[in-house]
Tab-separated table of C-alpha atoms and ligand atoms in Angstrom:
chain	number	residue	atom	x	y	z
A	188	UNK	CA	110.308	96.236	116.208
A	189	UNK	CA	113.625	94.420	116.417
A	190	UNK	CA	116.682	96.591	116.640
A	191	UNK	CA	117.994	95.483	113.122
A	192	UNK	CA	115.372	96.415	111.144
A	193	UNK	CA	115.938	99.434	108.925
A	194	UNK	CA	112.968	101.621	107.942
A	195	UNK	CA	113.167	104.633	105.912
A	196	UNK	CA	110.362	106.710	104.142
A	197	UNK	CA	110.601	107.413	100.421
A	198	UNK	CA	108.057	109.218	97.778
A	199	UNK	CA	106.851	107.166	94.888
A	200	UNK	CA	107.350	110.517	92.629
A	201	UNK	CA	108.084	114.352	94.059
A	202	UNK	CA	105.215	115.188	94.112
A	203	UNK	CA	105.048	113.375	97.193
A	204	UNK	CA	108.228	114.461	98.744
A	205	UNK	CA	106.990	117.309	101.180
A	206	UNK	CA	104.431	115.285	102.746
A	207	UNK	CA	106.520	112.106	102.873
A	208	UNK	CA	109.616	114.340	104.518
A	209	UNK	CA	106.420	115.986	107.121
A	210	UNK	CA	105.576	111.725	107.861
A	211	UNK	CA	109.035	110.709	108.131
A	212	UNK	CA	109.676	113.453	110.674
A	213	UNK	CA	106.992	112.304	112.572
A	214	UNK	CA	107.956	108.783	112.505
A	215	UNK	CA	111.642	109.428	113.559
A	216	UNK	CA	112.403	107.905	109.971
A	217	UNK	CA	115.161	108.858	107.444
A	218	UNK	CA	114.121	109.983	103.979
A	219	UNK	CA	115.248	107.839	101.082
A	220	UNK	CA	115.168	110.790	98.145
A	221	UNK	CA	113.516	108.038	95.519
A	222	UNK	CA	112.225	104.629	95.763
A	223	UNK	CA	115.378	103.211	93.694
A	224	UNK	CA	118.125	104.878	95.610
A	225	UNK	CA	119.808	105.344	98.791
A	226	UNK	CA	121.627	103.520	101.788
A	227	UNK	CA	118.126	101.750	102.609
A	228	UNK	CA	118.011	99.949	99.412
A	229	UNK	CA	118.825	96.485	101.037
A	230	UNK	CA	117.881	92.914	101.877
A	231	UNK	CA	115.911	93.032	104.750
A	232	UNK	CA	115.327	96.767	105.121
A	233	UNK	CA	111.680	98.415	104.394
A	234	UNK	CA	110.522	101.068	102.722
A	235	UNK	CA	107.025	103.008	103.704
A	236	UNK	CA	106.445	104.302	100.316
A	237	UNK	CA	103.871	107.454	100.095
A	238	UNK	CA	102.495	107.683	96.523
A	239	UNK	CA	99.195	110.283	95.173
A	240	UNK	CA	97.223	106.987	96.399
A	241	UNK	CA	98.259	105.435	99.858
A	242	UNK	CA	100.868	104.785	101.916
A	243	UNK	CA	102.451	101.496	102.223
A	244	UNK	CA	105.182	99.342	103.592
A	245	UNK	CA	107.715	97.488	101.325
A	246	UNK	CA	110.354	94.815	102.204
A	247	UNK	CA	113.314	95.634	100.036
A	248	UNK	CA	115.178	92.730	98.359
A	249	UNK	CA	115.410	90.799	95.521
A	250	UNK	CA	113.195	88.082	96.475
A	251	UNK	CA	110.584	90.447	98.596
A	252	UNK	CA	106.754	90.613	97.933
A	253	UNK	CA	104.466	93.103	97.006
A	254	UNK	CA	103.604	96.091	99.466
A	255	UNK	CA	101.204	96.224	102.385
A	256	UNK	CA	98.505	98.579	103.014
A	257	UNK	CA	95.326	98.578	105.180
A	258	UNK	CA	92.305	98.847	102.413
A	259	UNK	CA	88.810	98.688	104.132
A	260	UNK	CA	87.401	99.893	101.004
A	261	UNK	CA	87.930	97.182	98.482
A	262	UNK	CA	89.296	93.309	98.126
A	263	UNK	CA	89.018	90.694	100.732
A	264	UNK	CA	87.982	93.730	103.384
A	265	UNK	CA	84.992	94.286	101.746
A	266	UNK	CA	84.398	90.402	100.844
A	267	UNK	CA	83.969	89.845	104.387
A	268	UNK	CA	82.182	92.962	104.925
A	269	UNK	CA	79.444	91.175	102.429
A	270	UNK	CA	79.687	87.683	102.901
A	271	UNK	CA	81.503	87.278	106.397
A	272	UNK	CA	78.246	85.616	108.210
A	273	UNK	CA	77.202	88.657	109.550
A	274	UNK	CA	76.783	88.223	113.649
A	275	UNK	CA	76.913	84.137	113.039
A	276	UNK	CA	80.718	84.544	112.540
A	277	UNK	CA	83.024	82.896	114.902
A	278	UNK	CA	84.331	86.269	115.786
A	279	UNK	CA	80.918	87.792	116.110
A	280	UNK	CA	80.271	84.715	118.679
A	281	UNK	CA	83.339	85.308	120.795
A	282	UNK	CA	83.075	88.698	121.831
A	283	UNK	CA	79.342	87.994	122.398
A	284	UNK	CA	77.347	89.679	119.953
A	285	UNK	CA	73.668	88.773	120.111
A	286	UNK	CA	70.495	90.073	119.412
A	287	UNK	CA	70.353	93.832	120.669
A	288	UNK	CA	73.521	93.322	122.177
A	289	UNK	CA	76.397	95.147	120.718
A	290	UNK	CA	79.118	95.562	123.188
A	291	UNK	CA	82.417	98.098	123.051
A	292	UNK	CA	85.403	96.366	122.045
A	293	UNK	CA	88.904	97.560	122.703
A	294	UNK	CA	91.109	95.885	120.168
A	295	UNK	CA	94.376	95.752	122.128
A	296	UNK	CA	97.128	94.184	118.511
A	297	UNK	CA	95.163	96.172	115.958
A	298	UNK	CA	97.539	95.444	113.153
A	299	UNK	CA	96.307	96.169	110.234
A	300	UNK	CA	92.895	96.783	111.380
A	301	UNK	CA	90.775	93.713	109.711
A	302	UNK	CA	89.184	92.377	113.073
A	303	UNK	CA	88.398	95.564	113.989
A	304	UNK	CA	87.009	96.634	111.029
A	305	UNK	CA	84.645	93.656	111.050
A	306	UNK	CA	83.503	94.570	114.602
A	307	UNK	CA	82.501	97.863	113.681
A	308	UNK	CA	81.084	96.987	111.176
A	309	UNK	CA	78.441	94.457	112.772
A	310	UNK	CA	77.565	97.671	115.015
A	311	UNK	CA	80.768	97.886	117.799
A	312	UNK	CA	82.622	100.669	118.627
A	313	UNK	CA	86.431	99.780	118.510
A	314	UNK	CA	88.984	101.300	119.916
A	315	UNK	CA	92.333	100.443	118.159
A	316	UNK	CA	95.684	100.139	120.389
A	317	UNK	CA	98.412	99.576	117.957
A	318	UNK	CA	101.793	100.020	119.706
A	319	UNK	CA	104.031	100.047	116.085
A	320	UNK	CA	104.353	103.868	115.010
A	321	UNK	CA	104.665	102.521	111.340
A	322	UNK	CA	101.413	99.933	111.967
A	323	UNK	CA	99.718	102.714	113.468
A	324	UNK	CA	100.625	105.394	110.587
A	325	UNK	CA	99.530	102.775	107.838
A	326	UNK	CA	95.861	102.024	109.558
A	327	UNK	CA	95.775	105.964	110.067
A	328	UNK	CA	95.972	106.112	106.254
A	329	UNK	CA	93.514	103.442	105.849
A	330	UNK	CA	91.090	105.143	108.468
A	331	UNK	CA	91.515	108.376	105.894
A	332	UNK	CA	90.711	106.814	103.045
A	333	UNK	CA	88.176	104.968	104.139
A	334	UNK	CA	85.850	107.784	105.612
A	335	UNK	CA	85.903	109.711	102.051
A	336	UNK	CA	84.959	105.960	100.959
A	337	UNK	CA	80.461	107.084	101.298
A	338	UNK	CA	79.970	103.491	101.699
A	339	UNK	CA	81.836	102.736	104.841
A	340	UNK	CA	82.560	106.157	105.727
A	341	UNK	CA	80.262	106.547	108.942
A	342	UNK	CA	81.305	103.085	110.002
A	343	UNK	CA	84.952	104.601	110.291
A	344	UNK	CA	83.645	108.129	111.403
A	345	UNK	CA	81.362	106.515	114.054
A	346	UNK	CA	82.921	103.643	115.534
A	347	UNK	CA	86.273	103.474	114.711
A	348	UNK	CA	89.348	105.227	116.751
A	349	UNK	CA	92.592	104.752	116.747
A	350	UNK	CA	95.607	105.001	119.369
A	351	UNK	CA	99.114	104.171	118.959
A	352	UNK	CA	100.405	103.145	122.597
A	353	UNK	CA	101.711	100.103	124.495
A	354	UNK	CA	98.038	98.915	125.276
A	355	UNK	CA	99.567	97.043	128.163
A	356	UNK	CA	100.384	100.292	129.898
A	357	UNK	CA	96.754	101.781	127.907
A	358	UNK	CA	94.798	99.196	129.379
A	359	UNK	CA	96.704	99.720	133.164
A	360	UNK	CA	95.672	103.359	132.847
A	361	UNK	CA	91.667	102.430	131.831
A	362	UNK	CA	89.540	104.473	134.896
A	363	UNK	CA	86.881	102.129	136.317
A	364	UNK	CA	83.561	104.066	134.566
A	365	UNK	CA	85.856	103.729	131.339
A	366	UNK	CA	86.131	100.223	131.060
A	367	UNK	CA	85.554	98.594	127.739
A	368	UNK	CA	83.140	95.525	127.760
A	369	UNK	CA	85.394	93.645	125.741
A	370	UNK	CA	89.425	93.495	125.455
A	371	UNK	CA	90.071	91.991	122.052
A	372	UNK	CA	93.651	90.273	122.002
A	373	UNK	CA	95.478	88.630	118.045
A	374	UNK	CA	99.179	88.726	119.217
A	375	UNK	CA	101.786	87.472	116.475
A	376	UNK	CA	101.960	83.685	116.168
A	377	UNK	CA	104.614	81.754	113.833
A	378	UNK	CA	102.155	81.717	110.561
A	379	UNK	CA	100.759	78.200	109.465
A	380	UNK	CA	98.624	78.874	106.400
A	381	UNK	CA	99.330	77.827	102.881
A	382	UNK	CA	97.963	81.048	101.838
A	383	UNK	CA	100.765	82.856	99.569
A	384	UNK	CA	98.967	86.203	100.853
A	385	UNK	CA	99.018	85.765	104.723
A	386	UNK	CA	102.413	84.337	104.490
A	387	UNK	CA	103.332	87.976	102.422
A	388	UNK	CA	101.754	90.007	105.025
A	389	UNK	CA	102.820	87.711	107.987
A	390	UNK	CA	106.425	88.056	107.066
A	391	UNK	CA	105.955	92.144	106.883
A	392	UNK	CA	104.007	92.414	109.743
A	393	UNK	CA	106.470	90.453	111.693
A	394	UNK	CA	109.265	91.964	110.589
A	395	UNK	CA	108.038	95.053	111.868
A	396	UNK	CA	106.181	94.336	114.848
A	397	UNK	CA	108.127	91.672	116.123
A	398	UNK	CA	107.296	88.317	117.860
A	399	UNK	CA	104.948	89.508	120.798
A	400	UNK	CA	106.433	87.953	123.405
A	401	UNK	CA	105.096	89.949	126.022
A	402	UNK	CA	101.243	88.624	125.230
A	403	UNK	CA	100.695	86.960	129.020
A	404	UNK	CA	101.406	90.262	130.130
A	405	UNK	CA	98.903	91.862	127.726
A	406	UNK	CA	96.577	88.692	128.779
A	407	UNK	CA	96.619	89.459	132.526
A	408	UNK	CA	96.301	93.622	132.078
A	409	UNK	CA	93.589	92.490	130.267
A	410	UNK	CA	91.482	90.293	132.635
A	411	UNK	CA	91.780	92.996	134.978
A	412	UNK	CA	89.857	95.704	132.884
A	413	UNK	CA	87.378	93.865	130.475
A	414	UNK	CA	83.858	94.405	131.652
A	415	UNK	CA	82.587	91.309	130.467
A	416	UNK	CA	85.113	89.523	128.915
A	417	UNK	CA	88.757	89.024	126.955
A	418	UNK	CA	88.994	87.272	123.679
A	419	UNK	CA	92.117	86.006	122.456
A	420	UNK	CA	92.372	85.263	118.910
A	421	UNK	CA	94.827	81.702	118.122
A	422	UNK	CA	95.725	79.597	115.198
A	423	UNK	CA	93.422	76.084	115.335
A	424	UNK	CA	96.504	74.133	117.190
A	425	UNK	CA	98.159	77.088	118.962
A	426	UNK	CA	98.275	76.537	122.243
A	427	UNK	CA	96.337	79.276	124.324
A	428	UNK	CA	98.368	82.096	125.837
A	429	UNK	CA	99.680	81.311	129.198
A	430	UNK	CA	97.917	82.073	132.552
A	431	UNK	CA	94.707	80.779	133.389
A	432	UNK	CA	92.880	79.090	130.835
A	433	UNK	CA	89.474	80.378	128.648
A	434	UNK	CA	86.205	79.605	129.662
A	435	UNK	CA	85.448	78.558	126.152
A	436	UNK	CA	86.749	77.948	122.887
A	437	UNK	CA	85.155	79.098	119.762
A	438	UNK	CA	86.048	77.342	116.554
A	439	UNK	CA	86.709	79.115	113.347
A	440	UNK	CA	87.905	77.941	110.232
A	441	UNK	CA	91.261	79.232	110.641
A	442	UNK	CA	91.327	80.244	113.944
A	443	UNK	CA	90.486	79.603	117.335
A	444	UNK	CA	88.888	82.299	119.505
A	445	UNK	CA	89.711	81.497	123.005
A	446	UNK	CA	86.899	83.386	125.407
A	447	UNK	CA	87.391	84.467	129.475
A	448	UNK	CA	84.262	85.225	130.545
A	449	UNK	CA	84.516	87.997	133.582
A	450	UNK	CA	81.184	87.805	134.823
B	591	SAM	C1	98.743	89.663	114.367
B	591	SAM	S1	98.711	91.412	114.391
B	591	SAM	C2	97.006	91.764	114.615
B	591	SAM	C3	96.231	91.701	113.348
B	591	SAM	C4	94.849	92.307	113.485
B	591	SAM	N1	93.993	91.521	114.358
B	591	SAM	C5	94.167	92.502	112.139
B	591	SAM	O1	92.997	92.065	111.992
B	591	SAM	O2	94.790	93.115	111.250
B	591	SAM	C6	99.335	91.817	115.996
B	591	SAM	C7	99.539	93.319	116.195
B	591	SAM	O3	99.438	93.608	117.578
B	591	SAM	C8	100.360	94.606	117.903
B	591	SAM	N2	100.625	94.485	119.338
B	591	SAM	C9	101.065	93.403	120.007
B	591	SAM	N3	101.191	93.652	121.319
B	591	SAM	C10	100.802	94.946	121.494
B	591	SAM	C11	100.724	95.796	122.629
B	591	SAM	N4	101.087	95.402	123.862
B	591	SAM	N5	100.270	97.057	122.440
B	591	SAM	C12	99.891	97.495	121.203
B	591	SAM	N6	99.987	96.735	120.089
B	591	SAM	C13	100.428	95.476	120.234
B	591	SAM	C14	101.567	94.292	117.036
B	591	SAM	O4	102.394	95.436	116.884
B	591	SAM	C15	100.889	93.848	115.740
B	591	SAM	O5	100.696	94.934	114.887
């Protein structure tokens, strides 16, 4: 997170204060007593916001968008859950799901958990590295809801754990009979959609986690520890991450999945 970012933690109504004072704690974050008041209350400072429904991250301001949360249960989550293509998707592809072959994924930039979610949900087990403590606490509320959620819930339950650590010093510490098949790799890029949404969550998410400059470093940790292979999710015309290049490039139809096989 860059050094001048503020963050503090507020209640949406008192109800919520105990629990949001607990999570602030936690989080090493000052308590903003409501959601209209207090020294936090400026351009370019966020709010996590804990209401009777969710938590979720706000960028303060006159001109800021709406709130971010991680929702596996409902909206474009669960449109992709139903109509993503299944194991023909280009994500599916890259981190080489076939028939009767399901491998374990270790998704090293979790963010807000989609990727993920779409991996275990195709069969996968996922672990999640997510290396922002207010990333990490969001996707831990998501997780929550989500396993009350009796659709989903033993997808979450079964497949699905989280960590919040550096994965590059995670992924160092892996012990040989624990290596994951798969290291799964989406560090920040400068956005280039059109969508109004992505560009919302983009500037958030960027805000808070920063620019990822360290990703060759993430890259290399993670050639030496993937079983069978890294993936490295890029926008169409991004470049690929530097260090050696992918064995192959999978084409999606926003992305680019660049693939180094290890075997
Ligand atoms: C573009 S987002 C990933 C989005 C994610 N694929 C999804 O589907 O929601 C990148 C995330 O990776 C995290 N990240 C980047 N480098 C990391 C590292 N070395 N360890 C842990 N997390 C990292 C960032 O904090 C950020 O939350």
């Amino acid at each position: 997170m860059s050094t001048s970012v503020q963050v503090a933690i507020a209640p949406e109504t008192p109800a919520q204060s105990i629990e949001a004072e607990r999570l602030g704690h936690r989080l090493g974050l000052p308590l903003s007593e409501s959601l209209a008041s207090g020294p936090f209350f400026e351009t370019k400072s966020y709010l996590l916001v804990l209401s009777c429904k969710r938590l979720e991250l706000r960028l303060t301001g006159p001109d800021a968008p709406g709130p971010i949360y991680v929702d596996f249960t409902g909206g474009p989550v669960r449109y992709r859950r139903e109509h993503g293509g299944g194991r023909r998707q280009p994500l599916a592809r890259a981190v080489g799901l076939k028939h009767g072959l399901t491998p374990n994924v270790l998704d090293a930039t979790a963010g807000l958990g989609r990727d993920a979610f779409v991996l275990a949900c195709l069969g996968c087990r996922v672990q999640l590295i997510e290396r922002s403590s207010i990333l990490a606490a969001l996707l831990e509320d998501g997780l929550r809801r989500a396993a009350a959620d009796s659709n989903i819930k033993s997808i979450i339950i079964d497949r699905m754990v989280l960590i919040r650590d550096n994965s590059i010093e995670f992924i160092k510490r892996i012990k040989p009979e624990e290596r994951p098949d798969v290291i799964y790799l989406d560090p920040m890029y400068p956005a280039r959609t059109k969508s109004a949404l992505v560009k919302k969550e983009m500037r958030i998410l960027r805000g808070i986690a920063g620019k990822d400059l360290d990703a060759p470093l993430l890259l290399e940790a993670a050639l030496k520890k993937a079983l069978k292979r890294v993936v490295v999710k890029r926008p169409s015309r991004a470049p690929a991450i530097s260090g050696p290049p992918p064995t192959l490039k999978i084409k999606g139809k926003k992305n680019r999945f660049d693939v180094y096989l290890n075997n």
